[in-house]
Short mmCIF file of C-alpha atoms in Angstrom, two decimals:
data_model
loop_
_atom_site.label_atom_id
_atom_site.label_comp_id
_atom_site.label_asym_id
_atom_site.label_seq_id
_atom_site.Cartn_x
_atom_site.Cartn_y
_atom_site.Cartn_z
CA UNK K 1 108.40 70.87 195.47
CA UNK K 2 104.63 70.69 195.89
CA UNK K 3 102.74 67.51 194.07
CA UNK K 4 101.17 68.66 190.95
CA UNK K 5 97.30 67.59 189.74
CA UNK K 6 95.27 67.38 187.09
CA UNK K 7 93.49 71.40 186.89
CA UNK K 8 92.29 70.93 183.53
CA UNK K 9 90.83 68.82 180.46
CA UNK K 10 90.14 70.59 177.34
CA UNK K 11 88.02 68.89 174.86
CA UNK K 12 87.53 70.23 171.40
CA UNK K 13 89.79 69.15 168.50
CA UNK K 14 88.80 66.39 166.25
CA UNK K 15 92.29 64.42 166.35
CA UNK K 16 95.26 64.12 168.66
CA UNK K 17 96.88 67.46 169.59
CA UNK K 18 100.79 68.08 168.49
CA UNK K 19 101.58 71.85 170.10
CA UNK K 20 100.14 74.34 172.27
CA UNK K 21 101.14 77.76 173.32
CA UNK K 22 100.51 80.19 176.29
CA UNK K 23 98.91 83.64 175.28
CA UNK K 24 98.62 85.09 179.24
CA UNK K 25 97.73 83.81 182.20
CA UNK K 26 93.83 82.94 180.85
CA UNK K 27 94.23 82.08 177.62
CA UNK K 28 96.37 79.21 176.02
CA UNK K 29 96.42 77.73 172.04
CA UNK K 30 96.80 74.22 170.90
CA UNK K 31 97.06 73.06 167.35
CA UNK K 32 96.16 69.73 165.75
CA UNK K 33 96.27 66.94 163.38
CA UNK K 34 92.61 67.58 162.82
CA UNK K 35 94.38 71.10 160.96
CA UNK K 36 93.13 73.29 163.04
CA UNK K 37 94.19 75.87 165.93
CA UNK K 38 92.08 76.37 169.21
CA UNK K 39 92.14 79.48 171.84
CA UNK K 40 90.79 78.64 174.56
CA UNK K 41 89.92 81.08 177.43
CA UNK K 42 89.61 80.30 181.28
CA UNK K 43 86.33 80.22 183.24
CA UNK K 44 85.99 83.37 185.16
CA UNK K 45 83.50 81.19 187.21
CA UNK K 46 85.86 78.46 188.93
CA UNK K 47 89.10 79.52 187.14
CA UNK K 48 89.83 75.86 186.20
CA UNK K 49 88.59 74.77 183.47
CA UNK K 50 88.92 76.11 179.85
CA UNK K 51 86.82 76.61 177.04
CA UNK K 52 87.02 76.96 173.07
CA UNK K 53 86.50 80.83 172.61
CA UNK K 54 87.84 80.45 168.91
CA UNK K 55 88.98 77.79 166.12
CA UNK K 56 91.44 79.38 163.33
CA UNK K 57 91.00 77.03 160.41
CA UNK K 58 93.05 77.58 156.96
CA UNK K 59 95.66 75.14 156.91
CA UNK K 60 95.52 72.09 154.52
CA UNK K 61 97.28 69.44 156.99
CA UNK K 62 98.42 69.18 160.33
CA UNK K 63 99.29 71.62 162.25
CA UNK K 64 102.84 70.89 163.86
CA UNK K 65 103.42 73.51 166.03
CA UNK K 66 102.50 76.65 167.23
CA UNK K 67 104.01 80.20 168.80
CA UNK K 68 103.01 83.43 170.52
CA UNK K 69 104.07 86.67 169.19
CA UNK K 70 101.96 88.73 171.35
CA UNK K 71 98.62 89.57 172.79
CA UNK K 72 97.20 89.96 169.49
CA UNK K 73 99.41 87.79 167.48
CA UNK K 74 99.94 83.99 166.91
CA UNK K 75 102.09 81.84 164.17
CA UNK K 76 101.02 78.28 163.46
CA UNK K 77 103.41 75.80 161.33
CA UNK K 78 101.83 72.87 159.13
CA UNK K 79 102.61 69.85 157.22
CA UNK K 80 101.23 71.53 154.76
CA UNK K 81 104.80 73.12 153.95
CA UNK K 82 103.77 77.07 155.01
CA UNK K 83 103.36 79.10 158.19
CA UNK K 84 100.53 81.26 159.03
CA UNK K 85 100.14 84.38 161.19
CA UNK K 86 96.85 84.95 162.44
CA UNK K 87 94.65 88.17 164.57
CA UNK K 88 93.79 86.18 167.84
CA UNK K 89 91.26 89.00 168.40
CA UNK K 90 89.35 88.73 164.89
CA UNK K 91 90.54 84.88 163.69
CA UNK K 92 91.71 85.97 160.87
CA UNK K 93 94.83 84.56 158.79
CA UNK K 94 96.64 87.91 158.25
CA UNK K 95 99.89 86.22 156.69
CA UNK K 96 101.27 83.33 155.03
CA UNK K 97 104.48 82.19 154.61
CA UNK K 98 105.34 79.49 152.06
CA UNK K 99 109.12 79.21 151.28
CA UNK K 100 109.83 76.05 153.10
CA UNK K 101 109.93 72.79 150.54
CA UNK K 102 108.63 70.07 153.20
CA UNK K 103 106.35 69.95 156.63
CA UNK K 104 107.38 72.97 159.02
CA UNK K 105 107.31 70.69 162.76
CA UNK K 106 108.72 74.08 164.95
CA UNK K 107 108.70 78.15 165.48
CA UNK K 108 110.12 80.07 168.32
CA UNK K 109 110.89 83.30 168.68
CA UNK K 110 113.99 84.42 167.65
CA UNK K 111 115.23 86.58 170.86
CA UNK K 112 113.87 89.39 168.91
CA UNK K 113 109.54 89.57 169.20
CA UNK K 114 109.33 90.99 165.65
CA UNK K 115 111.19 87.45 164.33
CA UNK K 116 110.72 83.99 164.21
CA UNK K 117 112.67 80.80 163.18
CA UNK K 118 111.31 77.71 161.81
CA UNK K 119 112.50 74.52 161.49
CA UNK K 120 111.34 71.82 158.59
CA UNK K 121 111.70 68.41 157.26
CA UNK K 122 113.10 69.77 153.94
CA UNK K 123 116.53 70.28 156.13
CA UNK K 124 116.59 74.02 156.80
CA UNK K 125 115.83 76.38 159.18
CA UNK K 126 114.60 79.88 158.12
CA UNK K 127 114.59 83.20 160.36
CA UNK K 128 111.68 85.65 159.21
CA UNK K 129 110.97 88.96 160.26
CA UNK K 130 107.98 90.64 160.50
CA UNK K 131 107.92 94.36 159.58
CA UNK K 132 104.54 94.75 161.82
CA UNK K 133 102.39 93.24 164.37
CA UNK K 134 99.38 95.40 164.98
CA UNK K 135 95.96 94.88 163.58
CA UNK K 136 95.86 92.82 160.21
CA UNK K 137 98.17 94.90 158.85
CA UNK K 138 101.53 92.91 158.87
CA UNK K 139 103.91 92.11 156.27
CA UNK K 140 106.99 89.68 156.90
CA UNK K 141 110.06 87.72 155.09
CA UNK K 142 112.49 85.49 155.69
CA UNK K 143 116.19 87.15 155.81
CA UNK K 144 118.67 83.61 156.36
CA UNK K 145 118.14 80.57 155.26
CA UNK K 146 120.46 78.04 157.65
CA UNK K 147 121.52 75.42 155.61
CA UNK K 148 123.79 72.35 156.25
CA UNK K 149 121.94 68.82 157.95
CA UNK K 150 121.56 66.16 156.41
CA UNK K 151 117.74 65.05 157.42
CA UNK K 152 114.97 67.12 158.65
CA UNK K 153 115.47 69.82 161.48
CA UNK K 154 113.51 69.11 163.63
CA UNK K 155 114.03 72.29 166.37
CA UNK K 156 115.39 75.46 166.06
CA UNK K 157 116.24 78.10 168.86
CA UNK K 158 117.83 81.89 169.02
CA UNK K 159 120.17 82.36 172.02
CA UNK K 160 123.23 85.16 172.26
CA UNK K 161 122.65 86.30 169.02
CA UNK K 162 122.95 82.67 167.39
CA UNK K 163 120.88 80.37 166.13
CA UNK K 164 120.96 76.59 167.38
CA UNK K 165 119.47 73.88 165.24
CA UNK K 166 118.33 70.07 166.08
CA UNK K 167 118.43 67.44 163.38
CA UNK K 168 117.30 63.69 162.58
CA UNK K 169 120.79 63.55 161.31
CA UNK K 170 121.78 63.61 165.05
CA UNK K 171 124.01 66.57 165.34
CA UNK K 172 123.29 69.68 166.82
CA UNK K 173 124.36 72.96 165.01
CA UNK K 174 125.24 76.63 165.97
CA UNK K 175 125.07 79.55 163.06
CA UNK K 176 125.54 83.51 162.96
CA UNK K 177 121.89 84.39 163.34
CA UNK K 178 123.03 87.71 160.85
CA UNK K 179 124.53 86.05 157.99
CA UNK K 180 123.73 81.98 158.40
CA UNK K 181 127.68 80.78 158.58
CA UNK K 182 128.16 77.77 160.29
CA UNK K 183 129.92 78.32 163.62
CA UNK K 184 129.92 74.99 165.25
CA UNK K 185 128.82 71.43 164.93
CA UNK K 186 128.00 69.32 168.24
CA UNK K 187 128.06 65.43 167.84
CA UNK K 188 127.46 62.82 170.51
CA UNK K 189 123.66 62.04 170.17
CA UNK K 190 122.61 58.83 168.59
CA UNK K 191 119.26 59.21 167.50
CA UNK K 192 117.24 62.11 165.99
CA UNK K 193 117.66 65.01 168.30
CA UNK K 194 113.91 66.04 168.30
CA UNK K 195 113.97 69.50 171.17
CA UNK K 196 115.92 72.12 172.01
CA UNK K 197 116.01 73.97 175.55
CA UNK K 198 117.83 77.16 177.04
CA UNK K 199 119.62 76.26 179.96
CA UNK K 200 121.56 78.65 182.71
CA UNK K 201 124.46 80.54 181.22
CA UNK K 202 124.31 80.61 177.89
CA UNK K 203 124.20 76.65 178.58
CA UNK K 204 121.32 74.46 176.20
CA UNK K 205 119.27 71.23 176.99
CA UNK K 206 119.11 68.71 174.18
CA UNK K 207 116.78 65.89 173.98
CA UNK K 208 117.00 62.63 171.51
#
């Protein structure tokens, strides 16, 4: 393996940066305690460095995390208690969804591009699909609610049609992604388990 080196510095938000996300391979978005999310766009010049090509401002407190539906599509998740679904092309918030009771820390894409699954301090983790993703025309819901930790999920991840869920009450959890049942509890971490990973064959990488 090749040694790695700094490429990059991007300067910009107002207050220490929680997330990011890649859009393609010249364009990447970060999101911040300062409650705001950045897209930032290569230099066609040296293609090194980055700069701000757009701040998407709405949120009313940090921004925890952040996803990429598609080329024209982001999601952002907030202390604030809501997610937001924004038009990378014109900035604007296009959606907002506010059923979760407590900070939302992570989204990922659900396997499928047209849902996502969040994961929030108020102990649940909530799949939502969105009925459309071009333009500023979309409309979205959430369809399971998985409920069953005991402290805040922290991570949440679709994989072989399940859903996988990381808690600060230190268990690990599998459910039906179709109907929210509980399939399976894993035990054996002894702190918060704050990330969740795919790993080869069907396999999943856990961090605590």
């Amino acid at each position: 393996m090749g040694a790695y080196e700094l490429s990059a510095e991007l300067f910009g938000h107002e207050s220490d940066v929680r997330c990011c996300g890649v859009v393609d391979s010249g364009r990447v978005v970060t999101g911040s305690r300062d409650s705001s999310i950045i897209l930032w766009e290569r230099n066609k010049d040296n293609g090194r460095d980055f700069g701000p090509a757009k701040r998407f401002e709405g949120h009313e407190h940090f921004v925890n995390a952040v996803t990429v539906v598609n080329s024209t599509l982001i999601a952002s998740g907030s202390a604030d208690k809501t997610i937001r679904l924004w038009n990378i092309e014109s900035g604007k918030c296009v959606l907002i969804l506010a059923e979760h009771s407590a900070a939302v820390c992570s989204l990922k894409i659900a396997e499928d591009k047209m849902e996502i699954i969040s994961s929030s301090w108020d102990n649940t983790a909530r799949l939502w699909k969105l009925s459309s993703c071009e333009g500023d025309e979309i409309t979205g819901s959430c369809t399971v609610v998985f409920r069953g930790h005991e402290a805040a999920v922290w991570d949440a991840m679709g994989c072989a049609g399940r859903i996988i869920t990381a808690s600060a009450d230190k268990s690990i959890k599998l459910w039906d992604k179709a109907n929210g049942t509980l399939l399976t509890t894993l035990a054996g971490h002894t702190d918060v388990v704050r990330n969740l990973a795919p790993a080869p064959e069907d396999g999943l990488f856990s961090v605590s």
